[in-house]
């Protein structure tokens, strides 16, 4: 108590209490010390933004492994030797596997097998005017909670980032991953300068086997095509040209022209292999993994469910969404007529229609539009179906409004403002609701499409240890059938003049995700845990901005993360993580 009383010069300098507490109680943390490198960053000088060389701090992969080894925590936060044997045996036919790596695997000595690591990159807003760019990593096979197993590498505000900043950081990460692949601490730093202290110490080998993130991060970091590009895909020559399209990405048939243009591993390496990470042994563009959260749950499934809900709404009693626009236009014409002083008899028909819908001269006579009233009725049916299926309350979509699906007949429906996990668990509800309205041909296609989606989610529920090439083939078949039904419904809606079942880049990307599933369980590389980790880093980052220029925020974020991670491992702190992706 006396020592604590003496912090901050006996309380006379309260601003130094945190510093003194760290020096006294947290000199030996379970996390490694930040590594300093010099890179070009953006900062304000005399009120103007300029680029200058300055110190930047990161946490390195091989240092994390070395620190966890010394604390005897590496196995607890990664996986067992038996898991490694099972995993690497399953990867023999994976196109990622190199002859050099395969020859180095000694299954008779499982303790020598490398740990497969997954690198995640993403950005997220952490202030009203800035976002934080984050790199983190975890073991592909870990069963630990994300708060314990996801390890921070870098967190840099976008305001401090230049074009060269992340290139320098990635070169440093490539050097660190290469050291991990070789299984020993480096003798020279990332610039080739001899390092002081312990050199050449043995490390548990590791391989950068997966790189995950959203499509936007892949485009900005690795040069993958953006969704607005004519050539829309990194894995094939599919395009979205309005005229003269040779390989339209919207073609979901097994005979689609783009399927014969899929790039080989050598062509992928030639096109995107200049990135520093692909200089790491056994790492290539094939390590970039499309994930279920961004491509399926927040992509295909979100568009699918949005259109299905509007289809079902049209079957409910009352006025359809398309007629809502009709009545709104009529009311606008009536008001314009009165403002212009024209005789209202010219719009008697509109007036009668408006009054029959409950509208008066002052506007609607009730608080809800006809579309919102139908949405309320649909919400009741959804709630009833949730109860019938026994789905947990935390996984339910609570309440939908028209803005959560489509606010007008001209907008393509898509579920918005809803987390990926809730969209995933909405699939059985949508299926059962569609079965109640399965009379005409389009409705039967809709039911068949939802059955395939449910089959996909059932396959994804398997443990990675149960995954096999046969599971991957079954998953791909289900996905192709789903896209075929979706494409038929899109064409049908177009012929009827309806804005439904939009086909976007993520529908095409799903084909390539399913192909990747032949060799590795998609759940091993999905971003649910990594997106949850982003929520933790956002909270830490937002507490480091007061009076701190953007280029110095990084050092503070790393220091706080090291402290939080230490308290977690010691059992002093138990984060109640609210999963920003799943909640």
Coordinates of C-alpha atoms in Angstrom, one line a residue:
X1 CA 0.0 0.0 0.0
X2 CA 2.9 2.4 0.8
X3 CA 4.4 1.7 -2.6
X4 CA 1.1 2.4 -4.3
X5 CA 0.8 5.6 -2.2
X6 CA 4.1 6.8 -3.6
X7 CA 3.0 6.7 -7.2
X8 CA 3.1 10.0 -9.0
X9 CA 5.3 11.7 -6.5
X10 CA 3.0 10.9 -3.6
X11 CA 0.0 12.0 -5.7
X12 CA 1.5 15.4 -6.4
X13 CA 1.9 14.6 -10.1
X14 CA -1.1 12.5 -10.9
X15 CA -0.3 12.5 -14.6
X16 CA 2.7 10.2 -13.9
X17 CA 0.8 7.6 -11.9
X18 CA 0.2 5.4 -15.0
X19 CA 3.9 5.5 -16.0
X20 CA 5.1 4.7 -12.4
X21 CA 2.6 1.9 -12.1
X22 CA 3.8 0.2 -15.3
X23 CA 7.4 0.6 -14.2
X24 CA 6.8 -0.9 -10.8
X25 CA 4.3 -3.8 -11.6
X26 CA 4.6 -4.5 -15.3
X27 CA 8.2 -4.6 -16.3
X28 CA 8.0 -8.2 -17.5
X29 CA 5.0 -8.6 -19.8
X30 CA 4.0 -11.7 -21.6
X31 CA 3.9 -9.8 -24.9
X32 CA 7.1 -8.8 -26.7
X33 CA 8.5 -5.3 -26.7
X34 CA 7.6 -3.2 -29.8
X35 CA 10.0 -3.2 -32.7
X36 CA 11.1 0.2 -34.0
X37 CA 11.5 0.8 -37.7
X38 CA 11.8 4.0 -39.7
X39 CA 9.2 4.6 -42.4
X40 CA 7.5 7.5 -44.3
X41 CA 4.5 8.7 -42.4
X42 CA 2.1 11.6 -42.7
X43 CA 2.1 14.3 -40.0
X44 CA 1.2 17.9 -39.6
X45 CA 3.9 20.5 -39.4
X46 CA 2.9 24.1 -38.9
X47 CA -0.7 23.1 -39.5
X48 CA 0.0 21.5 -42.9
X49 CA 0.2 17.8 -43.7
X50 CA 3.5 16.6 -45.0
X51 CA 5.4 13.3 -45.4
X52 CA 8.5 12.7 -43.4
X53 CA 10.6 9.8 -42.2
X54 CA 9.9 9.0 -38.5
X55 CA 9.8 6.1 -36.1
X56 CA 7.0 3.6 -36.3
X57 CA 6.4 0.7 -33.9
X58 CA 5.1 -2.8 -34.6
X59 CA 5.0 -6.2 -32.9
X60 CA 6.7 -8.9 -34.9
X61 CA 5.5 -12.4 -35.4
X62 CA 8.8 -14.2 -34.5
X63 CA 9.0 -12.1 -31.3
X64 CA 5.5 -13.1 -30.3
X65 CA 6.4 -16.8 -30.8
X66 CA 9.7 -16.4 -28.9
X67 CA 7.9 -14.6 -26.0
X68 CA 5.1 -17.2 -25.8
X69 CA 7.7 -20.0 -25.9
X70 CA 9.5 -18.5 -23.0
X71 CA 6.3 -18.2 -21.0
X72 CA 5.3 -21.8 -22.0
X73 CA 2.1 -20.5 -23.5
X74 CA 2.6 -21.2 -27.2
X75 CA 0.8 -24.6 -27.2
X76 CA -2.1 -23.3 -25.2
X77 CA -2.7 -20.4 -27.7
X78 CA -2.2 -22.4 -30.9
X79 CA -2.8 -26.2 -31.2
X80 CA -1.5 -29.6 -30.3
X81 CA 1.0 -31.7 -32.2
X82 CA -1.7 -34.2 -33.2
X83 CA -3.7 -31.3 -34.7
X84 CA -0.6 -30.4 -36.8
X85 CA -0.2 -33.9 -38.0
X86 CA -3.8 -34.1 -39.1
X87 CA -3.7 -30.7 -40.7
X88 CA -0.5 -31.0 -42.7
X89 CA -1.5 -34.5 -44.0
X90 CA -4.7 -32.9 -45.3
X91 CA -2.7 -30.2 -47.2
X92 CA -0.6 -32.6 -49.3
X93 CA -2.7 -31.9 -52.5
X94 CA -3.3 -28.3 -51.8
X95 CA -1.9 -26.2 -54.7
X96 CA -0.2 -24.0 -52.0
X97 CA 2.0 -26.9 -50.9
X98 CA 5.5 -26.6 -52.2
X99 CA 8.0 -29.4 -52.6
X100 CA 10.4 -27.7 -50.2
X101 CA 7.8 -27.4 -47.5
X102 CA 6.5 -30.9 -47.9
X103 CA 10.0 -32.4 -47.7
X104 CA 10.6 -30.5 -44.5
X105 CA 7.6 -32.0 -42.7
X106 CA 8.8 -34.7 -40.3
X107 CA 5.6 -36.5 -39.2
X108 CA 7.7 -38.8 -36.9
X109 CA 8.7 -35.7 -34.9
X110 CA 5.4 -33.7 -34.6
X111 CA 7.0 -31.2 -32.3
X112 CA 9.0 -30.0 -35.4
X113 CA 6.0 -29.5 -37.6
X114 CA 5.4 -25.8 -38.4
X115 CA 2.3 -23.9 -37.0
X116 CA 0.0 -22.6 -39.8
X117 CA -0.6 -18.9 -39.2
X118 CA -3.3 -16.7 -40.5
X119 CA -2.7 -13.0 -41.1
X120 CA -5.6 -10.6 -41.0
X121 CA -5.8 -7.0 -42.3
X122 CA -8.6 -4.6 -41.9
X123 CA -9.6 -1.0 -41.3
X124 CA -12.3 0.5 -39.0
X125 CA -13.3 3.9 -37.8
X126 CA -12.2 4.8 -34.3
X127 CA -12.8 8.5 -34.2
X128 CA -15.3 10.7 -36.1
X129 CA -12.7 11.7 -38.7
X130 CA -10.2 8.8 -38.8
X131 CA -10.0 5.0 -39.1
X132 CA -7.4 2.6 -37.8
X133 CA -5.5 0.2 -40.1
X134 CA -4.8 -3.1 -38.2
X135 CA -2.7 -6.1 -38.8
X136 CA -3.1 -9.2 -36.6
X137 CA -2.5 -12.9 -36.7
X138 CA -3.6 -16.2 -35.1
X139 CA -3.1 -19.9 -35.5
X140 CA -5.5 -21.4 -38.1
X141 CA -6.2 -24.4 -35.8
X142 CA -6.7 -22.7 -32.4
X143 CA -9.7 -23.4 -30.3
X144 CA -9.0 -20.5 -27.9
X145 CA -11.3 -17.4 -27.6
X146 CA -10.4 -14.6 -30.0
X147 CA -9.5 -12.3 -27.1
X148 CA -6.7 -14.7 -26.1
X149 CA -5.5 -16.1 -29.4
X150 CA -5.5 -13.1 -31.8
X151 CA -2.2 -11.3 -31.6
X152 CA -1.7 -7.7 -32.7
X153 CA 1.0 -6.7 -35.1
X154 CA 0.3 -3.1 -36.1
X155 CA -2.4 -0.5 -35.6
X156 CA -1.8 2.8 -37.5
X157 CA -4.3 5.6 -38.0
X158 CA -5.2 6.2 -41.7
X159 CA -4.3 9.9 -41.2
X160 CA -0.7 8.9 -40.6
X161 CA -0.4 6.5 -43.5
X162 CA 1.3 7.2 -46.8
X163 CA 1.7 5.0 -49.8
X164 CA 5.1 3.8 -48.6
X165 CA 4.1 3.2 -44.9
X166 CA 2.5 -0.2 -45.3
X167 CA 5.0 -1.3 -47.9
X168 CA 7.8 -0.8 -45.4
X169 CA 5.7 -2.5 -42.7
X170 CA 4.9 -5.5 -44.9
X171 CA 8.6 -5.9 -45.8
X172 CA 9.3 -6.0 -42.1
X173 CA 6.6 -8.6 -41.6
X174 CA 7.9 -10.7 -44.5
X175 CA 11.4 -10.7 -42.8
X176 CA 9.8 -11.8 -39.5
X177 CA 7.7 -14.6 -41.2
X178 CA 10.8 -15.8 -43.0
X179 CA 12.6 -16.1 -39.7
X180 CA 9.7 -18.0 -38.3
X181 CA 9.8 -20.4 -41.3
X182 CA 13.5 -21.0 -40.8
X183 CA 12.8 -21.7 -37.1
X184 CA 15.4 -19.4 -35.5
X185 CA 15.6 -15.8 -34.3
X186 CA 17.2 -13.6 -36.9
X187 CA 20.8 -12.4 -36.6
X188 CA 20.2 -9.3 -38.7
X189 CA 17.3 -6.8 -38.6
X190 CA 14.9 -6.2 -41.6
X191 CA 17.4 -3.8 -43.1
X192 CA 20.3 -6.3 -42.9
X193 CA 22.1 -4.7 -40.0
X194 CA 23.4 -7.1 -37.3
X195 CA 21.3 -7.2 -34.2
X196 CA 22.4 -6.9 -30.6
X197 CA 21.4 -9.4 -27.9
X198 CA 20.4 -13.1 -28.3
X199 CA 20.7 -14.2 -32.0
X200 CA 19.9 -17.5 -33.6
X201 CA 17.8 -18.8 -30.8
X202 CA 15.6 -21.8 -31.9
X203 CA 11.9 -20.9 -32.5
X204 CA 8.9 -23.1 -33.2
X205 CA 8.6 -23.1 -37.0
X206 CA 5.7 -21.4 -38.6
X207 CA 4.2 -20.9 -42.1
X208 CA 2.1 -18.0 -43.3
X209 CA -0.7 -20.3 -44.7
X210 CA -3.7 -17.9 -45.0
X211 CA -4.2 -14.1 -45.5
X212 CA -7.7 -12.9 -44.7
X213 CA -9.7 -9.6 -44.9
X214 CA -12.5 -8.1 -46.9
X215 CA -12.5 -7.5 -50.6
X216 CA -11.7 -3.8 -50.3
X217 CA -8.5 -4.6 -48.2
X218 CA -7.4 -7.2 -50.8
X219 CA -7.8 -4.5 -53.5
X220 CA -6.0 -1.8 -51.7
X221 CA -3.1 -4.0 -50.4
X222 CA -2.6 -6.6 -53.1
X223 CA -3.9 -4.9 -56.2
X224 CA -7.0 -7.1 -56.6
X225 CA -9.8 -5.5 -58.8
X226 CA -12.3 -3.2 -57.1
X227 CA -16.0 -3.9 -57.6
X228 CA -16.2 -1.0 -60.1
X229 CA -13.5 -2.4 -62.4
X230 CA -14.4 -3.7 -65.8
X231 CA -12.3 -6.8 -65.1
X232 CA -13.9 -7.7 -61.8
X233 CA -12.0 -10.7 -60.7
X234 CA -8.4 -11.5 -59.6
X235 CA -8.8 -15.3 -60.2
X236 CA -10.2 -15.3 -63.7
X237 CA -11.0 -13.0 -66.7
X238 CA -14.7 -12.4 -65.8
X239 CA -15.8 -8.9 -66.7
X240 CA -18.8 -6.6 -66.2
X241 CA -18.6 -4.6 -69.5
X242 CA -21.9 -3.1 -70.5
X243 CA -21.2 -3.8 -74.1
X244 CA -19.1 -6.4 -75.8
X245 CA -18.8 -8.6 -72.7
X246 CA -17.0 -11.8 -73.5
X247 CA -17.1 -13.4 -70.1
X248 CA -19.9 -11.8 -68.0
X249 CA -19.4 -12.4 -64.3
X250 CA -23.2 -12.7 -63.9
X251 CA -23.1 -16.0 -65.8
X252 CA -23.5 -18.7 -63.1
X253 CA -23.9 -21.7 -65.5
X254 CA -21.4 -24.6 -65.4
X255 CA -20.6 -23.7 -69.0
X256 CA -19.9 -20.0 -68.3
X257 CA -17.1 -18.5 -70.4
X258 CA -15.1 -17.2 -67.5
X259 CA -14.7 -20.7 -66.1
X260 CA -12.2 -21.5 -68.9
X261 CA -10.1 -18.4 -68.0
X262 CA -9.3 -19.2 -64.4
X263 CA -5.7 -18.2 -63.7
X264 CA -3.2 -20.9 -62.9
X265 CA -1.0 -20.6 -59.7
X266 CA 1.9 -19.4 -62.0
X267 CA -0.2 -16.7 -63.6
X268 CA -1.5 -15.6 -60.2
X269 CA 2.1 -15.3 -59.0
X270 CA 3.1 -13.4 -62.0
X271 CA 0.1 -11.0 -61.7
X272 CA 0.2 -10.4 -57.9
X273 CA 3.4 -11.9 -56.6
X274 CA 5.3 -8.7 -56.3
X275 CA 3.9 -8.0 -52.8
X276 CA 6.6 -8.4 -50.0
X277 CA 4.6 -11.2 -48.3
X278 CA 4.9 -13.4 -51.3
X279 CA 8.7 -13.5 -50.9
X280 CA 8.1 -15.5 -47.7
X281 CA 8.9 -19.2 -48.3
X282 CA 5.7 -21.3 -49.0
X283 CA 3.6 -18.1 -49.3
X284 CA 2.0 -17.1 -52.6
X285 CA -1.2 -15.3 -53.8
X286 CA -3.0 -18.7 -53.2
X287 CA -2.7 -17.9 -49.5
X288 CA -5.3 -15.1 -49.9
X289 CA -8.5 -16.6 -48.7
X290 CA -12.0 -15.4 -49.5
X291 CA -14.1 -15.7 -46.4
X292 CA -17.6 -16.7 -45.5
X293 CA -18.5 -13.6 -43.5
X294 CA -17.8 -11.0 -46.3
X295 CA -18.6 -13.0 -49.4
X296 CA -21.6 -15.2 -48.3
X297 CA -23.1 -13.9 -45.1
X298 CA -22.8 -10.1 -45.8
X299 CA -22.9 -10.7 -49.5
X300 CA -24.9 -13.4 -51.3
X301 CA -27.1 -14.3 -48.3
X302 CA -27.8 -10.6 -47.6
X303 CA -29.0 -10.0 -51.1
X304 CA -30.9 -13.3 -51.3
X305 CA -32.8 -12.7 -48.0
X306 CA -33.6 -9.1 -48.9
X307 CA -35.3 -10.1 -52.2
X308 CA -37.0 -13.1 -50.5
X309 CA -38.5 -10.9 -47.8
X310 CA -39.9 -8.4 -50.4
X311 CA -41.3 -11.4 -52.4
X312 CA -43.1 -12.6 -49.2
X313 CA -44.3 -9.1 -48.4
X314 CA -46.0 -8.9 -51.8
X315 CA -48.0 -12.1 -50.8
X316 CA -49.2 -10.5 -47.6
X317 CA -52.5 -8.6 -47.3
X318 CA -52.6 -4.9 -48.0
X319 CA -50.7 -2.7 -50.5
X320 CA -47.6 -3.9 -52.2
X321 CA -44.4 -2.0 -52.0
X322 CA -44.7 -1.1 -55.7
X323 CA -48.1 0.5 -55.1
X324 CA -46.6 2.5 -52.3
X325 CA -44.7 4.5 -54.9
X326 CA -47.8 4.8 -57.0
X327 CA -49.8 6.3 -54.1
X328 CA -46.9 8.5 -53.1
X329 CA -46.6 10.0 -56.6
X330 CA -50.4 10.6 -56.7
X331 CA -50.3 12.4 -53.4
X332 CA -47.4 14.5 -54.6
X333 CA -49.3 15.5 -57.7
X334 CA -52.4 16.4 -55.6
X335 CA -50.3 18.6 -53.3
X336 CA -48.5 20.3 -56.3
X337 CA -51.9 21.0 -57.8
X338 CA -53.2 22.7 -54.7
X339 CA -50.1 24.8 -54.3
X340 CA -50.4 26.0 -57.9
X341 CA -54.1 27.0 -57.3
X342 CA -55.4 24.5 -59.9
X343 CA -58.9 23.0 -59.5
X344 CA -58.7 19.8 -57.5
X345 CA -61.3 18.2 -59.7
X346 CA -58.5 17.3 -62.1
X347 CA -57.2 14.9 -59.5
X348 CA -60.5 13.5 -58.1
X349 CA -59.2 10.0 -59.0
X350 CA -56.0 10.5 -57.0
X351 CA -58.0 12.0 -54.1
X352 CA -60.3 9.0 -53.9
X353 CA -57.3 6.6 -54.0
X354 CA -55.5 8.6 -51.3
X355 CA -58.5 8.7 -49.0
X356 CA -59.2 5.0 -49.5
X357 CA -55.6 4.4 -48.2
X358 CA -56.3 6.7 -45.1
X359 CA -54.6 9.9 -46.4
X360 CA -56.1 13.3 -45.8
X361 CA -55.3 16.8 -47.0
X362 CA -52.6 17.1 -44.5
X363 CA -50.8 13.8 -45.3
X364 CA -51.2 10.3 -44.0
X365 CA -53.9 9.9 -41.4
X366 CA -51.8 7.2 -39.5
X367 CA -48.1 7.0 -38.5
X368 CA -47.2 4.1 -40.8
X369 CA -47.1 3.9 -44.6
X370 CA -48.7 0.9 -46.2
X371 CA -45.2 -0.6 -46.8
X372 CA -44.3 -0.2 -43.2
X373 CA -47.6 -1.8 -42.1
X374 CA -46.8 -4.8 -44.2
X375 CA -43.3 -5.0 -42.8
X376 CA -44.8 -5.0 -39.3
X377 CA -46.9 -8.0 -40.3
X378 CA -43.9 -9.7 -41.7
X379 CA -42.0 -9.1 -38.5
X380 CA -44.7 -10.9 -36.6
X381 CA -44.4 -13.9 -38.9
X382 CA -40.6 -13.9 -38.6
X383 CA -40.9 -13.8 -34.8
X384 CA -43.3 -16.7 -34.8
X385 CA -41.0 -18.8 -37.0
X386 CA -38.0 -18.0 -34.8
X387 CA -40.0 -19.4 -31.9
X388 CA -41.2 -22.4 -33.8
X389 CA -37.6 -23.3 -34.8
X390 CA -36.2 -22.6 -31.3
X391 CA -33.4 -20.2 -32.5
X392 CA -31.6 -18.4 -29.7
X393 CA -32.6 -14.9 -29.0
X394 CA -29.0 -13.6 -29.4
X395 CA -29.0 -14.9 -33.0
X396 CA -32.3 -13.4 -34.1
X397 CA -32.9 -10.4 -36.2
X398 CA -34.8 -8.2 -33.8
X399 CA -36.9 -5.9 -35.9
X400 CA -36.9 -4.9 -39.5
X401 CA -37.9 -1.7 -41.2
X402 CA -38.1 -0.9 -44.9
X403 CA -34.8 0.9 -44.7
X404 CA -33.2 -2.3 -43.5
X405 CA -34.2 -4.0 -46.8
X406 CA -35.2 -1.5 -49.5
X407 CA -36.8 1.9 -49.0
X408 CA -38.3 2.1 -52.4
X409 CA -39.3 -0.1 -55.4
X410 CA -36.3 1.3 -57.4
X411 CA -33.8 0.0 -54.8
X412 CA -32.5 -3.6 -55.0
X413 CA -33.3 -5.3 -51.7
X414 CA -30.4 -6.3 -49.4
X415 CA -30.3 -6.8 -45.7
X416 CA -28.5 -3.8 -44.2
X417 CA -27.5 -2.8 -40.6
X418 CA -27.5 -6.5 -39.6
X419 CA -24.6 -8.5 -38.4
X420 CA -23.3 -11.5 -40.4
X421 CA -24.1 -14.1 -37.8
X422 CA -27.7 -13.1 -37.6
X423 CA -28.1 -13.2 -41.4
X424 CA -26.6 -16.7 -41.3
X425 CA -29.1 -17.9 -38.7
X426 CA -31.9 -16.3 -40.6
X427 CA -31.6 -18.9 -43.4
X428 CA -33.9 -21.6 -41.8
X429 CA -36.5 -18.9 -41.0
X430 CA -36.5 -17.7 -44.6
X431 CA -36.8 -21.2 -45.9
X432 CA -39.8 -22.0 -43.7
X433 CA -41.5 -18.8 -44.6
X434 CA -41.0 -19.4 -48.4
X435 CA -42.5 -22.9 -48.1
X436 CA -45.7 -21.2 -47.0
X437 CA -45.8 -19.5 -50.5
X438 CA -44.6 -22.1 -53.0
X439 CA -47.2 -22.2 -55.7
X440 CA -45.8 -20.8 -58.9
X441 CA -42.6 -21.6 -60.7
X442 CA -40.6 -18.6 -59.3
X443 CA -41.7 -19.5 -55.7
X444 CA -40.5 -23.1 -56.2
X445 CA -37.1 -21.8 -57.4
X446 CA -37.0 -19.6 -54.3
X447 CA -37.6 -22.6 -52.0
X448 CA -35.0 -24.7 -53.8
X449 CA -32.4 -21.9 -53.6
X450 CA -33.0 -21.5 -49.8
X451 CA -32.6 -25.3 -49.4
X452 CA -29.2 -25.1 -51.0
X453 CA -28.2 -22.2 -48.7
X454 CA -29.3 -24.3 -45.7
X455 CA -27.2 -27.2 -47.0
X456 CA -24.2 -24.9 -47.3
X457 CA -24.5 -23.8 -43.7
X458 CA -24.9 -27.4 -42.5
X459 CA -21.7 -28.3 -44.2
X460 CA -19.9 -25.3 -42.8
X461 CA -21.0 -26.5 -39.3
X462 CA -18.6 -29.4 -39.5
X463 CA -15.4 -29.4 -37.5
X464 CA -12.2 -28.7 -39.5
X465 CA -10.9 -32.2 -38.4
X466 CA -13.9 -33.8 -40.2
X467 CA -13.3 -31.8 -43.4
X468 CA -12.3 -33.7 -46.5
X469 CA -12.1 -33.0 -50.3
X470 CA -15.5 -34.7 -50.6
X471 CA -17.0 -32.1 -48.2
X472 CA -15.5 -29.4 -50.4
X473 CA -17.0 -30.9 -53.5
X474 CA -20.4 -31.1 -51.8
X475 CA -20.1 -27.5 -50.7
X476 CA -19.2 -26.3 -54.2
X477 CA -22.1 -28.3 -55.8
X478 CA -24.5 -26.7 -53.3
X479 CA -23.2 -23.3 -54.0
X480 CA -23.4 -23.7 -57.8
X481 CA -27.0 -24.9 -57.6
X482 CA -27.9 -22.0 -55.3
X483 CA -26.4 -19.5 -57.8
X484 CA -28.2 -21.2 -60.6
X485 CA -31.6 -20.7 -58.9
X486 CA -30.6 -17.1 -57.9
X487 CA -29.7 -16.3 -61.5
X488 CA -33.0 -17.7 -62.7
X489 CA -34.9 -15.5 -60.2
X490 CA -32.8 -12.5 -61.2
X491 CA -33.8 -13.0 -64.9
X492 CA -37.4 -13.6 -64.0
X493 CA -37.5 -10.4 -61.9
X494 CA -35.9 -8.4 -64.8
X495 CA -38.5 -9.7 -67.2
X496 CA -41.3 -8.6 -64.8
X497 CA -39.7 -5.1 -64.4
X498 CA -38.9 -5.7 -60.7
X499 CA -35.7 -4.6 -59.0
X500 CA -34.8 -7.8 -57.2
X501 CA -32.1 -10.5 -56.9
X502 CA -29.2 -8.2 -57.8
X503 CA -26.0 -9.9 -59.0
X504 CA -22.9 -8.2 -57.7
X505 CA -19.1 -9.0 -57.4
X506 CA -19.6 -11.1 -54.3
X507 CA -21.9 -13.6 -56.2
X508 CA -19.0 -14.3 -58.6
X509 CA -16.4 -14.4 -55.8
X510 CA -18.5 -17.2 -54.1
X511 CA -17.5 -19.5 -57.0
X512 CA -13.8 -19.1 -56.2
X513 CA -14.4 -19.3 -52.4
X514 CA -16.1 -22.7 -53.0
X515 CA -13.1 -23.9 -55.1
X516 CA -10.8 -23.0 -52.2
X517 CA -12.9 -25.1 -49.9
X518 CA -11.7 -28.3 -51.6
X519 CA -8.4 -28.1 -49.6
X520 CA -9.3 -26.3 -46.4
X521 CA -12.4 -25.7 -44.2
X522 CA -13.7 -22.2 -45.0
X523 CA -14.5 -21.8 -41.2
X524 CA -10.7 -22.0 -40.6
X525 CA -10.2 -18.8 -42.5
X526 CA -13.4 -16.9 -42.0
X527 CA -13.1 -13.4 -40.4
X528 CA -15.7 -13.7 -37.6
X529 CA -13.0 -13.8 -34.8
X530 CA -10.8 -11.3 -36.5
X531 CA -13.6 -8.8 -36.9
X532 CA -14.4 -9.3 -33.2
X533 CA -10.7 -8.5 -32.5
X534 CA -11.1 -5.3 -34.4
X535 CA -13.7 -4.2 -31.9
X536 CA -11.2 -4.6 -29.1
X537 CA -8.5 -2.6 -31.0
X538 CA -11.0 0.2 -31.8
X539 CA -11.8 0.6 -28.1
X540 CA -8.1 0.7 -27.2
X541 CA -7.3 3.1 -30.1
X542 CA -10.0 5.5 -29.3
X543 CA -8.5 5.9 -25.8
X544 CA -5.1 6.9 -27.2
X545 CA -6.0 10.0 -29.3
X546 CA -6.3 12.7 -26.6
X547 CA -3.5 15.2 -27.3
X548 CA -1.6 12.7 -29.4
X549 CA -0.7 13.3 -33.1
X550 CA -1.8 10.5 -35.4
X551 CA 1.7 9.2 -36.1
X552 CA 2.3 8.6 -32.4
X553 CA -1.0 6.8 -31.7
X554 CA 0.6 3.5 -32.8
X555 CA 3.1 3.3 -29.9
X556 CA 0.3 4.0 -27.3
X557 CA -2.0 1.4 -28.8
X558 CA 0.7 -1.3 -28.8
X559 CA 1.6 -0.5 -25.2
X560 CA -2.0 -0.8 -24.0
X561 CA -2.6 -4.0 -25.9
X562 CA 0.5 -5.6 -24.4
X563 CA -0.8 -4.6 -20.9
X564 CA -4.3 -6.0 -21.6
X565 CA -2.9 -9.2 -23.1
X566 CA -0.7 -9.7 -20.0
X567 CA -3.7 -9.2 -17.7
X568 CA -5.7 -11.7 -19.8
X569 CA -3.1 -14.4 -19.6
X570 CA -2.6 -13.9 -15.9
X571 CA -6.3 -14.2 -15.3
X572 CA -6.7 -10.7 -13.9
X573 CA -9.0 -9.6 -16.7
X574 CA -11.7 -11.4 -18.6
X575 CA -13.0 -9.5 -21.6
X576 CA -16.7 -9.9 -22.2
X577 CA -16.3 -9.6 -26.0
X578 CA -19.2 -8.4 -27.9
X579 CA -18.7 -9.8 -31.4
X580 CA -19.1 -6.9 -33.8
X581 CA -19.4 -9.4 -36.7
X582 CA -21.6 -11.9 -35.0
X583 CA -23.8 -9.9 -32.7

